[in-house]
Amino acid sequence: MPEACILGIETSCDETAAAVVRAGEHVLSNVVSSQIATHQPYGGVVPELASREHLRAIVPVVRQALVEAGQTYESIDAIAVTQGPGLAGALLVGISFAKALSFALNKPLIAVNHLEGHIHAVLLEEKQKGNFELAFPVLSLVVSGGHTHLFLAEEREHGWKYENIGRTRDDAAGEAFDKVAKLLGLPYPGGPIIDALSRHGDPRAVRFGPAQIKHRNRGTPGDRQTPYDFSFSGIKTAVLRYVETEHLRESIAARQKALASVQKPQAADVLRLCDTKTLNLIASFQRSVVDDLVSKTLHAARERDARMLFVTGGVAANSQLRATFEREAGKEGLPVMFPSRKLSTDNAAMIAAAAWPKYQSAQFAGADFSAEASLALR
Ligand code: KG4
Ligand code: ZN
């Protein structure tokens, strides 16, 4: 049992990923095949294309993960796979493959919630650093292209128990980065490029009022609102309005045209094509999103007496988000932890790590389990 190796498989969105993790903390391999080039022309993930690309990649990616780990199909002890949340068709590719492996090899199958995976990415690396001392409750901000959630976690005998105390009412934060990037003629995915370009702009140049980033009560019956809910669709509209009033359309079209002929545009290529006004807009947008994520999370941490803070998911790779959390949480003496950039975005090591407590307590999935696009974390 202490040396058990779990093969993790992740196909919930646009990365086909497989990894082998020993004892929930030793990453023997972590292979990620990205579909960025496929979705780039559309400025966002196209579900049908994602499923097709997963089908193409799943066998070689799993094989590579086993080879790099020095393992074989026969030597691994269990197979873990993302059950949801995510794109149903994409999830099904990973799940069908994992089920087939489990059946053919007669090895246990473990179903993992993608969001718990992101939380375990932090835990995994803290364990690697020798930090086993966790203080509960742990507040986790999971912030990515598909999700923006606040989970308050307590430790139970067989793993963690979660309370979802905040969520986005509309777009996820990463989605806002991607949509604003598309609007401004920047490459996909928007997060990394906005992160890089923001360093060259004045984050206080454009003022986005609190109304643009505050969630509005949509009045859905039975829909519980919390003071820690997020909303990122208003700021996208505010950016669009700014583009119109400041007559930026022409320069956006010129940038799109220039970038269309660049294979893999780097930050320096894009920077050359941005004027000061655009850079200021980008920096101000990022600052508003970051300030909102940080202030609501710290508000929740204070009110719910969180003892530790985890910030994870693709947007956790954002340098300003990291710096602001470190500074602001530091002022309150609240320890804040992030995964390394490689483990911030989607990967399968986090899935294999999240499966470890389930493996130890024999929480195995039956052959009848299926993909759940809106799977909740409890
Ligand atoms: O976790 P992830 O790989 O996939 C989902 O589960 O959604 O997150 C991808 C998202 C994209 O929206 C991308 O733009 C964003 O994470 N992202 C970033 C950064 N790197 C990736 N957002 C802001 N700053 C970054 N440095
Ligand atoms: Zn994710």
Short mmCIF file of C-alpha atoms and ligand atoms in Angstrom, two decimals:
data_model
loop_
_atom_site.label_atom_id
_atom_site.label_comp_id
_atom_site.label_asym_id
_atom_site.label_seq_id
_atom_site.Cartn_x
_atom_site.Cartn_y
_atom_site.Cartn_z
CA MET A 1 0.00 0.00 0.00
CA PRO A 2 2.61 2.72 0.83
CA GLU A 3 4.21 2.31 -2.60
CA ALA A 4 0.97 2.05 -4.58
CA CYS A 5 1.07 3.77 -7.97
CA ILE A 6 -2.04 5.37 -9.43
CA LEU A 7 -2.45 6.15 -13.13
CA GLY A 8 -4.47 9.38 -13.42
CA ILE A 9 -6.40 10.35 -16.56
CA GLU A 10 -7.86 13.82 -17.21
CA THR A 11 -9.93 14.84 -20.27
CA SER A 12 -12.51 17.28 -18.86
CA CYS A 13 -11.72 20.22 -21.16
CA ASP A 14 -8.99 20.87 -23.72
CA GLU A 15 -6.00 18.99 -22.32
CA THR A 16 -5.51 15.25 -22.72
CA ALA A 17 -3.45 14.34 -19.66
CA ALA A 18 -2.10 11.22 -17.97
CA ALA A 19 0.22 10.87 -14.98
CA VAL A 20 1.56 8.27 -12.58
CA VAL A 21 1.74 9.30 -8.91
CA ARG A 22 3.11 7.11 -6.13
CA ALA A 23 1.57 7.30 -2.65
CA GLY A 24 -0.33 10.50 -3.49
CA GLU A 25 2.77 12.69 -3.59
CA HIS A 26 5.60 11.36 -5.78
CA VAL A 27 4.96 12.41 -9.38
CA LEU A 28 6.66 9.76 -11.54
CA SER A 29 5.31 11.26 -14.77
CA ASN A 30 2.94 14.05 -15.80
CA VAL A 31 2.13 14.23 -19.51
CA VAL A 32 -0.15 16.95 -20.89
CA SER A 33 -1.12 17.16 -24.56
CA SER A 34 -2.60 20.58 -25.17
CA GLN A 35 -5.23 21.36 -27.82
CA ILE A 36 -4.48 25.09 -27.85
CA ALA A 37 -3.58 25.06 -31.57
CA THR A 38 -6.92 23.40 -32.42
CA HIS A 39 -9.07 25.92 -30.52
CA GLN A 40 -6.92 29.03 -31.16
CA PRO A 41 -8.75 30.09 -34.39
CA TYR A 42 -12.07 30.11 -32.46
CA GLY A 43 -10.81 32.04 -29.41
CA GLY A 44 -12.30 29.42 -27.07
CA VAL A 45 -12.81 25.68 -26.60
CA VAL A 46 -15.08 24.03 -29.22
CA PRO A 47 -16.58 20.95 -27.48
CA GLU A 48 -16.85 18.73 -30.58
CA LEU A 49 -13.25 19.40 -31.54
CA ALA A 50 -12.13 18.73 -27.95
CA SER A 51 -13.71 15.22 -27.95
CA ARG A 52 -12.15 14.40 -31.32
CA GLU A 53 -8.69 15.53 -30.16
CA HIS A 54 -8.99 13.53 -26.91
CA LEU A 55 -9.79 10.41 -28.94
CA ARG A 56 -6.70 11.00 -31.03
CA ALA A 57 -4.38 11.65 -28.07
CA ILE A 58 -5.56 9.40 -25.23
CA VAL A 59 -3.66 6.19 -26.14
CA PRO A 60 -0.24 7.80 -26.86
CA VAL A 61 -0.52 10.14 -23.85
CA VAL A 62 -1.26 7.28 -21.41
CA ARG A 63 1.48 5.16 -22.97
CA GLN A 64 3.98 8.02 -22.60
CA ALA A 65 2.99 8.57 -18.96
CA LEU A 66 3.65 4.89 -18.19
CA VAL A 67 6.99 4.83 -20.04
CA GLU A 68 8.24 8.04 -18.36
CA ALA A 69 7.25 6.63 -14.96
CA GLY A 70 9.04 3.32 -15.66
CA GLN A 71 5.71 1.54 -15.23
CA THR A 72 3.55 -0.77 -17.34
CA TYR A 73 -0.20 -1.41 -17.54
CA GLU A 74 0.43 -4.47 -15.36
CA SER A 75 2.52 -2.73 -12.68
CA ILE A 76 0.15 0.12 -11.76
CA ASP A 77 -2.18 -0.44 -8.81
CA ALA A 78 -5.27 1.58 -9.77
CA ILE A 79 -6.70 3.88 -12.42
CA ALA A 80 -8.18 7.28 -11.51
CA VAL A 81 -10.22 9.37 -13.92
CA THR A 82 -12.01 12.73 -13.89
CA GLN A 83 -15.78 12.18 -13.64
CA GLY A 84 -16.75 15.89 -13.88
CA PRO A 85 -17.40 18.76 -13.96
CA GLY A 86 -16.46 19.46 -17.58
CA LEU A 87 -17.55 18.91 -21.17
CA ALA A 88 -19.62 15.70 -21.26
CA GLY A 89 -18.20 14.43 -24.57
CA ALA A 90 -14.63 15.18 -23.49
CA LEU A 91 -15.08 13.52 -20.07
CA LEU A 92 -16.53 10.41 -21.75
CA VAL A 93 -13.34 9.77 -23.71
CA GLY A 94 -11.25 9.55 -20.51
CA ILE A 95 -13.91 7.62 -18.61
CA SER A 96 -14.47 5.01 -21.36
CA PHE A 97 -10.73 4.48 -21.70
CA ALA A 98 -10.23 4.20 -17.91
CA LYS A 99 -13.13 1.75 -17.61
CA ALA A 100 -11.74 -0.42 -20.40
CA LEU A 101 -8.31 -0.46 -18.73
CA SER A 102 -9.80 -1.29 -15.35
CA PHE A 103 -11.83 -4.15 -16.83
CA ALA A 104 -9.02 -5.58 -18.95
CA LEU A 105 -6.38 -5.31 -16.21
CA ASN A 106 -8.70 -6.15 -13.34
CA LYS A 107 -7.56 -3.09 -11.36
CA PRO A 108 -9.69 -0.76 -9.26
CA LEU A 109 -11.17 2.36 -10.81
CA ILE A 110 -11.47 5.66 -8.89
CA ALA A 111 -13.75 8.54 -9.97
CA VAL A 112 -12.36 11.98 -9.15
CA ASN A 113 -14.00 15.42 -9.11
CA HIS A 114 -11.92 17.78 -11.28
CA LEU A 115 -12.23 20.60 -8.69
CA GLU A 116 -10.93 18.35 -5.92
CA GLY A 117 -8.07 17.57 -8.31
CA HIS A 118 -7.15 21.27 -8.48
CA ILE A 119 -7.18 21.43 -4.66
CA HIS A 120 -4.96 18.34 -4.46
CA ALA A 121 -2.45 19.96 -6.82
CA VAL A 122 -1.64 22.29 -3.92
CA LEU A 123 -1.67 19.51 -1.33
CA LEU A 124 0.59 17.30 -3.43
CA GLU A 125 3.31 19.93 -3.66
CA GLU A 126 3.03 20.94 -0.01
CA LYS A 127 3.61 17.27 0.91
CA GLN A 128 6.63 17.21 -1.42
CA LYS A 129 8.04 20.18 0.53
CA GLY A 130 7.54 18.19 3.73
CA ASN A 131 4.65 20.37 4.88
CA PHE A 132 2.13 17.91 6.35
CA GLU A 133 0.85 20.37 8.94
CA LEU A 134 -2.45 21.66 7.66
CA ALA A 135 -4.73 23.91 9.69
CA PHE A 136 -8.47 23.53 9.07
CA PRO A 137 -10.75 24.88 7.82
CA VAL A 138 -8.87 25.39 4.57
CA LEU A 139 -10.45 27.90 2.19
CA SER A 140 -9.80 27.05 -1.48
CA LEU A 141 -10.33 29.42 -4.38
CA VAL A 142 -10.55 27.30 -7.53
CA VAL A 143 -10.26 29.74 -10.40
CA SER A 144 -9.92 28.56 -13.99
CA GLY A 145 -11.38 28.81 -17.48
CA GLY A 146 -14.49 26.88 -16.50
CA HIS A 147 -14.78 27.53 -12.76
CA THR A 148 -14.63 30.18 -10.07
CA HIS A 149 -15.54 28.61 -6.73
CA LEU A 150 -14.81 29.08 -3.05
CA PHE A 151 -14.76 25.86 -1.05
CA LEU A 152 -14.39 25.66 2.72
CA ALA A 153 -12.82 22.30 3.54
CA GLU A 154 -12.71 20.28 6.76
CA GLU A 155 -10.80 17.04 7.24
CA ARG A 156 -12.76 13.83 7.76
CA GLU A 157 -11.58 10.28 8.35
CA HIS A 158 -11.57 9.32 4.64
CA GLY A 159 -10.62 12.58 2.96
CA TRP A 160 -11.93 16.13 2.95
CA LYS A 161 -15.50 17.43 3.18
CA TYR A 162 -16.35 20.58 1.22
CA GLU A 163 -18.83 23.41 1.54
CA ASN A 164 -19.25 25.54 -1.58
CA ILE A 165 -19.57 29.02 -0.08
CA GLY A 166 -19.11 31.12 -3.25
CA ARG A 167 -19.28 30.78 -7.02
CA THR A 168 -19.49 32.83 -10.17
CA ARG A 169 -22.98 33.84 -11.23
CA ASP A 170 -21.98 34.02 -14.91
CA ASP A 171 -18.53 33.76 -16.52
CA ALA A 172 -15.57 32.08 -14.85
CA ALA A 173 -12.60 34.40 -14.26
CA GLY A 174 -10.44 32.59 -16.86
CA GLU A 175 -13.31 32.81 -19.32
CA ALA A 176 -13.33 36.60 -18.81
CA PHE A 177 -9.57 36.70 -19.53
CA ASP A 178 -10.14 34.63 -22.70
CA LYS A 179 -13.14 36.67 -23.90
CA VAL A 180 -11.47 40.04 -23.27
CA ALA A 181 -8.37 38.80 -25.10
CA LYS A 182 -10.50 37.77 -28.08
CA LEU A 183 -12.25 41.15 -28.02
CA LEU A 184 -8.90 42.95 -28.12
CA GLY A 185 -7.46 40.78 -30.91
CA LEU A 186 -5.02 38.96 -28.60
CA PRO A 187 -4.15 35.25 -28.96
CA TYR A 188 -5.87 32.36 -27.15
CA PRO A 189 -5.72 31.50 -24.26
CA GLY A 190 -6.07 35.06 -23.01
CA GLY A 191 -4.83 34.61 -19.43
CA PRO A 192 -1.09 34.18 -20.02
CA ILE A 193 -0.90 36.97 -22.64
CA ILE A 194 -2.91 39.45 -20.54
CA ASP A 195 -0.66 38.55 -17.58
CA ALA A 196 2.46 39.34 -19.64
CA LEU A 197 1.10 42.52 -21.29
CA SER A 198 -0.27 43.94 -18.03
CA ARG A 199 3.29 44.58 -16.86
CA HIS A 200 3.57 47.22 -19.59
CA GLY A 201 0.37 49.14 -18.79
CA ASP A 202 -0.95 51.39 -16.02
CA PRO A 203 -3.41 49.35 -13.92
CA ARG A 204 -5.09 52.52 -12.64
CA ALA A 205 -5.60 54.21 -16.02
CA VAL A 206 -9.10 52.84 -16.68
CA ARG A 207 -11.59 52.81 -13.82
CA PHE A 208 -14.08 49.96 -13.76
CA GLY A 209 -16.80 50.74 -11.25
CA PRO A 210 -17.83 48.15 -8.65
CA ALA A 211 -21.14 47.70 -10.53
CA GLN A 212 -19.21 46.13 -13.42
CA ILE A 213 -17.79 43.39 -11.28
CA LYS A 214 -20.53 42.93 -8.68
CA HIS A 215 -22.86 39.97 -9.02
CA ARG A 216 -26.47 40.81 -9.65
CA ASN A 217 -29.29 38.77 -8.21
CA ARG A 218 -30.87 37.12 -11.22
CA GLY A 219 -33.85 36.15 -9.01
CA THR A 220 -33.80 32.44 -9.91
CA PRO A 221 -36.19 30.71 -7.48
CA GLY A 222 -34.38 28.65 -4.85
CA ASP A 223 -31.01 30.01 -5.95
CA ARG A 224 -29.05 30.89 -2.85
CA GLN A 225 -26.85 34.01 -3.06
CA THR A 226 -23.83 34.47 -0.88
CA PRO A 227 -21.77 37.61 -0.27
CA TYR A 228 -18.82 35.75 -1.79
CA ASP A 229 -20.33 35.19 -5.22
CA PHE A 230 -18.50 36.54 -8.27
CA SER A 231 -19.58 37.99 -11.60
CA PHE A 232 -17.30 38.67 -14.54
CA SER A 233 -19.63 39.28 -17.46
CA GLY A 234 -20.15 43.00 -16.68
CA ILE A 235 -16.47 43.86 -16.95
CA LYS A 236 -16.32 42.23 -20.38
CA THR A 237 -19.11 44.57 -21.53
CA ALA A 238 -17.30 47.53 -19.94
CA VAL A 239 -14.16 46.67 -21.93
CA LEU A 240 -16.25 46.51 -25.10
CA ARG A 241 -17.78 49.92 -24.33
CA TYR A 242 -14.31 51.38 -23.78
CA VAL A 243 -13.20 49.98 -27.14
CA GLU A 244 -16.14 51.75 -28.81
CA THR A 245 -15.80 55.11 -27.06
CA GLU A 246 -12.01 55.23 -27.49
CA HIS A 247 -12.23 54.12 -31.16
CA LEU A 248 -9.92 51.12 -30.75
CA ARG A 249 -11.65 48.96 -33.40
CA GLU A 250 -9.23 49.79 -36.18
CA SER A 251 -6.11 49.01 -34.17
CA ILE A 252 -7.69 45.72 -32.99
CA ALA A 253 -8.38 44.68 -36.60
CA ALA A 254 -4.79 45.57 -37.56
CA ARG A 255 -3.44 43.47 -34.67
CA GLN A 256 -5.61 40.50 -35.62
CA LYS A 257 -4.41 40.71 -39.19
CA ALA A 258 -0.74 40.94 -38.17
CA LEU A 259 -1.03 38.02 -35.73
CA ALA A 260 -2.88 35.78 -38.21
CA SER A 261 0.42 35.08 -39.97
CA VAL A 262 2.39 34.33 -36.76
CA GLN A 263 2.44 30.59 -35.95
CA LYS A 264 2.79 30.70 -32.15
CA PRO A 265 2.66 34.37 -31.12
CA GLN A 266 4.87 35.20 -28.13
CA ALA A 267 4.28 38.09 -25.70
CA ALA A 268 7.00 40.19 -27.43
CA ASP A 269 5.26 39.78 -30.83
CA VAL A 270 1.97 40.97 -29.36
CA LEU A 271 3.53 43.78 -27.30
CA ARG A 272 4.89 45.37 -30.48
CA LEU A 273 1.32 45.54 -31.79
CA CYS A 274 -0.24 47.24 -28.72
CA ASP A 275 -0.39 51.01 -28.09
CA THR A 276 -0.31 52.59 -24.62
CA LYS A 277 -4.08 52.99 -24.42
CA THR A 278 -4.59 49.26 -25.11
CA LEU A 279 -1.90 48.23 -22.63
CA ASN A 280 -3.48 50.45 -19.97
CA LEU A 281 -6.89 48.89 -20.66
CA ILE A 282 -5.43 45.37 -20.35
CA ALA A 283 -3.61 46.18 -17.09
CA SER A 284 -6.72 47.85 -15.63
CA PHE A 285 -8.91 44.88 -16.56
CA GLN A 286 -6.51 42.42 -14.89
CA ARG A 287 -6.24 44.58 -11.80
CA SER A 288 -10.04 44.75 -11.38
CA VAL A 289 -10.45 40.98 -11.69
CA VAL A 290 -7.54 40.28 -9.33
CA ASP A 291 -8.74 42.80 -6.71
CA ASP A 292 -12.23 41.32 -6.78
CA LEU A 293 -10.99 37.72 -6.41
CA VAL A 294 -8.66 38.66 -3.57
CA SER A 295 -11.06 40.90 -1.63
CA LYS A 296 -14.02 38.46 -1.74
CA THR A 297 -11.81 35.50 -0.84
CA LEU A 298 -10.26 37.30 2.12
CA HIS A 299 -13.69 38.51 3.23
CA ALA A 300 -14.88 34.88 3.23
CA ALA A 301 -11.71 33.75 5.03
CA ARG A 302 -12.29 36.29 7.81
CA GLU A 303 -15.98 35.53 8.27
CA ARG A 304 -15.56 31.74 8.16
CA ASP A 305 -12.38 31.67 10.28
CA ALA A 306 -10.26 29.97 7.62
CA ARG A 307 -6.84 28.95 8.93
CA MET A 308 -5.24 28.44 5.53
CA LEU A 309 -5.82 29.55 1.97
CA PHE A 310 -5.30 27.53 -1.25
CA VAL A 311 -5.49 29.31 -4.61
CA THR A 312 -5.57 26.92 -7.57
CA GLY A 313 -6.74 26.39 -11.18
CA GLY A 314 -5.43 27.92 -14.41
CA VAL A 315 -5.86 31.55 -13.31
CA ALA A 316 -3.76 30.82 -10.19
CA ALA A 317 -0.81 30.98 -12.59
CA ASN A 318 -1.42 34.76 -12.85
CA SER A 319 1.55 36.65 -11.41
CA GLN A 320 -0.46 39.63 -10.16
CA LEU A 321 -3.01 37.34 -8.49
CA ARG A 322 -0.21 35.53 -6.67
CA ALA A 323 1.55 38.71 -5.59
CA THR A 324 -1.67 40.38 -4.40
CA PHE A 325 -2.80 37.31 -2.45
CA GLU A 326 0.61 36.97 -0.83
CA ARG A 327 0.66 40.64 0.18
CA GLU A 328 -2.95 40.91 1.40
CA ALA A 329 -3.19 37.50 3.12
CA GLY A 330 0.22 38.19 4.65
CA LYS A 331 -1.15 41.33 6.31
CA GLU A 332 -3.73 39.15 8.05
CA GLY A 333 -1.27 36.40 8.96
CA LEU A 334 -3.14 33.91 6.77
CA PRO A 335 -0.86 31.34 5.07
CA VAL A 336 -1.58 31.16 1.31
CA MET A 337 -0.46 28.34 -0.97
CA PHE A 338 -0.44 27.96 -4.75
CA PRO A 339 0.54 25.06 -6.98
CA SER A 340 3.55 25.52 -9.25
CA ARG A 341 2.52 26.92 -12.65
CA LYS A 342 2.70 23.46 -14.24
CA LEU A 343 0.21 22.06 -11.74
CA SER A 344 -2.05 25.17 -11.81
CA THR A 345 -3.50 24.38 -15.22
CA ASP A 346 -5.23 21.09 -16.04
CA ASN A 347 -3.11 17.98 -15.55
CA ALA A 348 -3.55 14.36 -14.44
CA ALA A 349 -1.06 14.32 -11.53
CA MET A 350 -3.66 16.25 -9.52
CA ILE A 351 -6.27 13.60 -10.41
CA ALA A 352 -4.01 10.72 -9.30
CA ALA A 353 -3.17 12.64 -6.10
CA ALA A 354 -6.83 13.31 -5.27
CA ALA A 355 -7.52 9.60 -5.80
CA TRP A 356 -4.98 8.55 -3.16
CA PRO A 357 -7.19 8.89 -0.03
CA LYS A 358 -9.99 7.16 -1.94
CA TYR A 359 -7.62 4.31 -2.82
CA GLN A 360 -6.57 3.98 0.81
CA SER A 361 -10.18 3.73 1.96
CA ALA A 362 -11.25 1.53 -1.01
CA GLN A 363 -13.75 4.06 -2.40
CA PHE A 364 -13.89 2.52 -5.86
CA ALA A 365 -16.23 3.36 -8.73
CA GLY A 366 -18.64 0.79 -10.13
CA ALA A 367 -18.58 -0.05 -13.84
CA ASP A 368 -21.86 1.88 -14.26
CA PHE A 369 -20.55 5.34 -13.31
CA SER A 370 -20.69 7.98 -16.02
CA ALA A 371 -19.62 11.53 -16.86
CA GLU A 372 -21.31 14.32 -14.90
CA ALA A 373 -20.90 17.67 -16.65
CA SER A 374 -22.03 19.64 -13.56
CA LEU A 375 -20.72 17.36 -10.82
CA ALA A 376 -20.80 19.19 -7.45
CA LEU A 377 -17.98 18.95 -4.89
CA ARG A 378 -19.15 18.11 -1.38
O1 KG4 B 1 -7.44 25.03 -15.11
P1 KG4 B 1 -7.40 25.28 -16.58
O2 KG4 B 1 -6.21 24.74 -17.35
O3 KG4 B 1 -8.67 24.71 -17.29
C1 KG4 B 1 -9.95 24.74 -16.72
O4 KG4 B 1 -10.27 23.87 -15.86
O5 KG4 B 1 -10.70 25.66 -17.11
O6 KG4 B 1 -7.52 26.86 -16.79
C2 KG4 B 1 -7.42 27.48 -18.05
C3 KG4 B 1 -7.71 28.96 -17.87
C4 KG4 B 1 -7.83 29.74 -19.18
O7 KG4 B 1 -8.99 30.53 -19.13
C5 KG4 B 1 -6.57 30.62 -19.19
O8 KG4 B 1 -6.75 31.84 -19.87
C6 KG4 B 1 -6.34 30.83 -17.71
O9 KG4 B 1 -6.67 29.59 -17.11
N1 KG4 B 1 -4.95 31.18 -17.40
C7 KG4 B 1 -4.57 32.36 -16.86
C8 KG4 B 1 -3.15 32.34 -16.80
N2 KG4 B 1 -2.72 31.15 -17.28
C9 KG4 B 1 -3.83 30.44 -17.64
N3 KG4 B 1 -5.30 33.42 -16.47
C10 KG4 B 1 -4.65 34.49 -15.99
N4 KG4 B 1 -3.29 34.56 -15.90
C11 KG4 B 1 -2.51 33.52 -16.27
N5 KG4 B 1 -1.18 33.60 -16.18
ZN ZN B 2 -9.34 22.82 -14.45
#
